[in-house]
Each structure stands twice: as structure tokens, then as C-alpha cells.
């Protein structure tokens, strides 16, 4: 019996699993949202996963960043390196590459063109804007995600085109206006919920089509909090 038998038995599971097996994903950021995302992607047999993160593991990461251990924080191991070590123990068919680097204007286009979908799990506004610009330039779509305190969000920009991230956030917010994990903290449940929302958006996209045939008229944004649960917002194009 196939390792992936249970997902193949779902509605349209054979077709979905084949698309899943062929998919090449670039995960930008391997922290509170990125680590459970990476675990789920590898466990479910995504075809190829590249992890891009230039940070190192710290003790304050360990309560929510599920791929890391005490020794990784004690030795200040690069997150990409520690994540690769943990993910390889899962086994399965996924090919994994780990790059202990940041996304920059110098490497963004070449990285995007090697992948089918970009997953944004960063907490860095300039990186998010770079992802959006590069997605529009290369035609490679992406899914945004974030978690802070007891709140989370995920937004699909698959396939690439209109509306884009700029339609949602026309002006970059000031860094001190939106808080951070350092200032507001973050609960593991918010990180897990954000990762789950990303997987929902990615699965829905793969079920609906194999490739982009043009721009979408609307985008799906999932917002949530522990107290209020989740809501789905439709994002129109900003003319």
C-alpha cells in the first residue's frame, strides 16, 4: 500500500496527489508558520521543497518553531540547516534543498523561476514587497501568511496577476504600526492556524487548475483569531 494512500482516497485524490508530487515550492521563512508548513508539505509528499531562511535558531523560537531542538538554539544553528536535518528524518518522496540565505533583489528572480509556487512565511515587510514584485515580474504566484499574538492571516495570489498584494496593502505600513512577535508575542495555535490556511489555499488552487490561464478577478484572504475564529474576505482589483 502506498505511503500516500489516505490522501489518494479523498475526492479527486489521485489527481491531486499527482499534482502535489510534481509541485516545486519555495518556502521563504522557516519560523513559527514556516516550520509546520514545511513538516506538512514533506509529510504529504510535495515534489520539491526549497527552504530559504538566513536566520539562526534562538531559544525564544522553540515554543512554536516545531522543527528545532534545544541544541539548535544552544549552538545557534542556521534555521535552514536545522530544518533540513529534521525534515530528512520524515522520509518519503520529497526532495529538499535548504539555503541559509535571505531573499534579496539579487537572487529573487532566479529562485522564483525554479519553482511553481512561492510561500511567504516571513515577518519582514520589505521581503513581502519583494516577493510581490518578483511574482508579477516572473509570473510565479504566491501565498502570503503571517501570525502574531493570537491572530493569523493567509492570502492567495495564485495565479499571478490582478488583484495583487498592492491592491490589498497599497502603502507599506510603518514597522512599528503593526507590532511584532517581540512586542506582542505569538501563540503556537496562531502559527498552526496560519500554516493550515496556507495549505487550504494551495490545495484549493491545485484542485481547480494545473496552471494559470490568466488573471483572477478576486483573491481569497483568510483572517482569524482565537476569540473570533476565521473569516474569508474577497479582495477585488484596485483600479
Short mmCIF file of C-alpha atoms in Angstrom, two decimals:
data_model
loop_
_atom_site.label_atom_id
_atom_site.label_comp_id
_atom_site.label_asym_id
_atom_site.label_seq_id
_atom_site.Cartn_x
_atom_site.Cartn_y
_atom_site.Cartn_z
CA UNK A 1 0.00 0.00 0.00
CA UNK A 2 1.26 3.48 -0.92
CA UNK A 3 2.54 5.77 1.83
CA UNK A 4 0.15 8.39 0.42
CA UNK A 5 -2.86 6.08 0.15
CA UNK A 6 -5.10 8.04 2.51
CA UNK A 7 -4.80 11.32 0.62
CA UNK A 8 -5.22 9.48 -2.67
CA UNK A 9 -8.55 8.07 -1.43
CA UNK A 10 -10.12 11.52 -0.94
CA UNK A 11 -12.40 13.14 -3.51
CA UNK A 12 -10.24 13.68 -6.59
CA UNK A 13 -7.32 12.45 -4.53
CA UNK A 14 -5.47 10.62 -7.28
CA UNK A 15 -5.32 13.72 -9.48
CA UNK A 16 -4.49 15.99 -6.56
CA UNK A 17 -1.72 13.70 -5.36
CA UNK A 18 -0.16 13.63 -8.81
CA UNK A 19 -0.14 17.44 -8.97
CA UNK A 20 1.22 17.52 -5.40
CA UNK A 21 4.01 15.12 -6.38
CA UNK A 22 5.09 17.36 -9.25
CA UNK A 23 4.90 20.70 -7.40
CA UNK A 24 8.06 22.70 -6.70
CA UNK A 25 7.70 25.09 -3.77
CA UNK A 26 9.96 27.83 -2.45
CA UNK A 27 9.28 28.48 1.25
CA UNK A 28 10.59 31.92 2.24
CA UNK A 29 10.97 31.93 6.02
CA UNK A 30 11.16 28.92 8.32
CA UNK A 31 9.86 30.21 11.64
CA UNK A 32 6.58 29.90 13.52
CA UNK A 33 4.46 29.46 10.37
CA UNK A 34 7.16 28.08 8.09
CA UNK A 35 8.16 25.11 10.23
CA UNK A 36 4.70 23.46 10.48
CA UNK A 37 4.18 24.27 6.81
CA UNK A 38 7.41 22.51 5.88
CA UNK A 39 6.53 19.49 8.02
CA UNK A 40 3.11 19.14 6.40
CA UNK A 41 4.45 19.59 2.88
CA UNK A 42 7.16 16.97 3.31
CA UNK A 43 4.90 14.57 5.20
CA UNK A 44 2.31 14.74 2.43
CA UNK A 45 4.89 14.20 -0.31
CA UNK A 46 5.23 17.53 -2.09
CA UNK A 47 7.57 17.05 -5.04
CA UNK A 48 10.33 19.53 -4.26
CA UNK A 49 10.77 21.98 -1.39
CA UNK A 50 13.37 24.72 -1.07
CA UNK A 51 13.70 26.37 2.34
CA UNK A 52 15.14 29.88 2.29
CA UNK A 53 15.98 31.48 5.65
CA UNK A 54 19.06 33.38 6.73
CA UNK A 55 18.24 33.46 10.47
CA UNK A 56 19.63 31.27 13.25
CA UNK A 57 17.69 29.35 15.89
CA UNK A 58 17.19 31.14 19.23
CA UNK A 59 15.79 29.83 22.49
CA UNK A 60 12.69 32.03 22.16
CA UNK A 61 11.84 30.24 18.89
CA UNK A 62 11.49 26.80 20.42
CA UNK A 63 7.95 27.04 21.83
CA UNK A 64 6.42 27.36 18.36
CA UNK A 65 9.02 26.54 15.67
CA UNK A 66 8.42 22.83 15.55
CA UNK A 67 11.46 21.63 13.60
CA UNK A 68 14.04 22.90 16.10
CA UNK A 69 15.53 21.49 19.32
CA UNK A 70 17.41 22.83 22.33
CA UNK A 71 20.78 22.02 20.80
CA UNK A 72 19.96 24.07 17.69
CA UNK A 73 19.40 27.16 19.84
CA UNK A 74 22.40 26.47 22.06
CA UNK A 75 24.66 26.17 19.01
CA UNK A 76 22.94 28.99 17.08
CA UNK A 77 22.43 26.71 14.09
CA UNK A 78 21.14 28.23 10.86
CA UNK A 79 17.39 27.64 10.64
CA UNK A 80 17.63 26.25 7.11
CA UNK A 81 20.27 23.74 8.21
CA UNK A 82 18.35 22.62 11.31
CA UNK A 83 15.11 22.38 9.34
CA UNK A 84 16.70 20.20 6.66
CA UNK A 85 18.05 17.82 9.29
CA UNK A 86 14.61 17.40 10.87
CA UNK A 87 12.74 17.13 7.57
CA UNK A 88 15.04 14.45 6.21
CA UNK A 89 14.04 12.23 9.14
CA UNK A 90 10.44 12.27 7.89
CA UNK A 91 11.40 10.37 4.76
CA UNK A 92 9.11 9.98 1.76
CA UNK A 93 9.39 11.20 -1.80
CA UNK A 94 10.04 14.93 -1.29
CA UNK A 95 13.36 16.33 -2.47
CA UNK A 96 14.52 19.08 -0.13
CA UNK A 97 17.02 21.90 -0.53
CA UNK A 98 17.97 24.27 2.28
CA UNK A 99 19.51 27.69 1.65
CA UNK A 100 20.71 29.66 4.71
CA UNK A 101 20.23 32.98 2.91
CA UNK A 102 17.81 35.90 2.79
CA UNK A 103 15.66 36.74 -0.21
CA UNK A 104 17.24 39.72 -1.97
CA UNK A 105 16.79 41.59 -5.26
CA UNK A 106 19.92 39.80 -6.48
CA UNK A 107 18.62 36.24 -6.00
CA UNK A 108 14.82 36.58 -6.10
CA UNK A 109 14.15 36.16 -9.83
CA UNK A 110 16.42 33.15 -10.27
CA UNK A 111 14.89 31.43 -7.25
CA UNK A 112 11.32 32.12 -8.37
CA UNK A 113 11.93 30.74 -11.85
CA UNK A 114 12.99 27.38 -10.39
CA UNK A 115 9.68 26.93 -8.57
CA UNK A 116 5.94 26.73 -9.29
CA UNK A 117 4.63 28.42 -6.12
CA UNK A 118 6.19 30.71 -3.52
CA UNK A 119 5.06 30.51 0.11
CA UNK A 120 5.72 33.64 2.16
CA UNK A 121 6.21 32.84 5.84
CA UNK A 122 8.30 35.89 6.66
CA UNK A 123 7.74 38.60 9.24
CA UNK A 124 9.57 41.20 7.18
CA UNK A 125 7.65 43.80 5.17
CA UNK A 126 10.44 44.56 2.63
CA UNK A 127 10.73 40.82 1.89
CA UNK A 128 6.98 40.60 1.33
CA UNK A 129 7.05 43.53 -1.10
CA UNK A 130 9.98 41.96 -2.93
CA UNK A 131 8.04 38.70 -3.24
CA UNK A 132 5.07 40.56 -4.75
CA UNK A 133 7.21 42.49 -7.24
CA UNK A 134 9.11 39.38 -8.28
CA UNK A 135 5.92 37.35 -8.64
CA UNK A 136 4.49 39.93 -11.02
CA UNK A 137 7.75 40.09 -12.98
CA UNK A 138 8.24 36.33 -13.30
CA UNK A 139 4.63 35.10 -13.44
CA UNK A 140 5.16 32.79 -10.45
CA UNK A 141 2.27 33.02 -7.99
CA UNK A 142 2.50 33.08 -4.21
CA UNK A 143 0.63 32.71 -0.94
CA UNK A 144 1.20 35.12 1.94
CA UNK A 145 0.93 34.09 5.59
CA UNK A 146 1.60 35.61 9.00
CA UNK A 147 0.84 35.10 12.69
CA UNK A 148 1.17 37.41 15.68
CA UNK A 149 -0.24 37.24 19.21
CA UNK A 150 -3.44 35.15 18.83
CA UNK A 151 -4.17 36.23 15.23
CA UNK A 152 -3.30 34.91 11.79
CA UNK A 153 -3.80 35.63 8.09
CA UNK A 154 -3.23 33.92 4.76
CA UNK A 155 -3.85 35.33 1.29
CA UNK A 156 -3.59 33.64 -2.10
CA UNK A 157 -2.07 35.38 -5.11
CA UNK A 158 -2.39 32.30 -7.30
CA UNK A 159 -2.32 32.52 -10.24
CA UNK A 160 -0.27 35.70 -10.62
CA UNK A 161 -1.96 38.81 -11.96
CA UNK A 162 -4.71 41.11 -10.71
CA UNK A 163 -5.51 41.77 -7.96
CA UNK A 164 -2.05 41.76 -6.42
CA UNK A 165 -0.70 42.36 -2.92
CA UNK A 166 -0.58 46.10 -3.65
CA UNK A 167 -4.38 46.07 -4.13
CA UNK A 168 -4.66 44.82 -0.56
CA UNK A 169 -1.88 46.91 1.02
CA UNK A 170 -1.45 50.00 -1.18
CA UNK A 171 1.11 51.64 1.11
CA UNK A 172 3.65 49.68 3.18
CA UNK A 173 2.81 50.10 6.89
CA UNK A 174 5.37 51.56 9.23
CA UNK A 175 7.18 48.71 11.03
CA UNK A 176 6.18 49.97 14.48
CA UNK A 177 2.49 50.28 13.49
CA UNK A 178 1.72 46.57 13.15
CA UNK A 179 3.60 45.07 16.10
CA UNK A 180 5.93 42.10 16.11
CA UNK A 181 6.43 38.80 17.89
CA UNK A 182 8.93 40.58 20.11
CA UNK A 183 6.41 43.25 21.16
CA UNK A 184 3.12 41.26 21.17
CA UNK A 185 4.25 37.65 21.44
CA UNK A 186 2.74 34.83 19.41
CA UNK A 187 0.82 31.68 20.34
CA UNK A 188 1.63 28.35 18.69
CA UNK A 189 -2.06 27.96 17.79
CA UNK A 190 -1.87 31.12 15.64
CA UNK A 191 1.15 29.77 13.77
CA UNK A 192 -0.52 26.40 13.18
CA UNK A 193 -3.73 28.08 12.02
CA UNK A 194 -1.82 30.25 9.53
CA UNK A 195 0.00 27.21 8.17
CA UNK A 196 -3.30 25.33 7.83
CA UNK A 197 -4.85 28.28 6.00
CA UNK A 198 -1.97 28.27 3.51
CA UNK A 199 -2.45 24.56 2.87
CA UNK A 200 -6.17 25.14 2.34
CA UNK A 201 -5.49 27.84 -0.25
CA UNK A 202 -2.84 25.77 -2.01
CA UNK A 203 -5.00 22.64 -2.10
CA UNK A 204 -7.99 24.59 -3.41
CA UNK A 205 -5.85 26.08 -6.15
CA UNK A 206 -4.45 22.72 -7.24
CA UNK A 207 -7.91 21.18 -7.27
CA UNK A 208 -9.22 23.94 -9.52
CA UNK A 209 -6.43 24.10 -12.11
CA UNK A 210 -2.96 22.91 -13.04
CA UNK A 211 -1.66 26.24 -14.33
CA UNK A 212 -2.61 29.86 -14.68
CA UNK A 213 -4.76 30.71 -17.70
CA UNK A 214 -4.99 34.41 -16.93
CA UNK A 215 -5.53 36.87 -14.13
CA UNK A 216 -8.19 36.37 -11.48
CA UNK A 217 -10.87 38.96 -10.74
CA UNK A 218 -10.73 38.42 -6.99
CA UNK A 219 -8.43 36.96 -4.33
CA UNK A 220 -9.16 34.98 -1.18
CA UNK A 221 -7.91 36.22 2.20
CA UNK A 222 -8.36 34.15 5.35
CA UNK A 223 -8.23 36.09 8.63
CA UNK A 224 -8.57 34.61 12.08
CA UNK A 225 -8.13 34.93 15.82
CA UNK A 226 -8.54 32.59 18.75
CA UNK A 227 -11.51 34.59 20.05
CA UNK A 228 -13.36 35.27 16.79
CA UNK A 229 -12.48 32.25 14.65
CA UNK A 230 -11.91 32.65 10.92
CA UNK A 231 -13.45 34.85 8.25
CA UNK A 232 -12.90 34.79 4.49
CA UNK A 233 -12.57 38.11 2.68
CA UNK A 234 -12.70 38.62 -1.08
CA UNK A 235 -10.15 41.07 -2.43
CA UNK A 236 -11.10 42.93 -5.64
CA UNK A 237 -8.71 44.64 -8.03
CA UNK A 238 -7.72 48.19 -7.21
CA UNK A 239 -8.28 50.07 -10.48
#
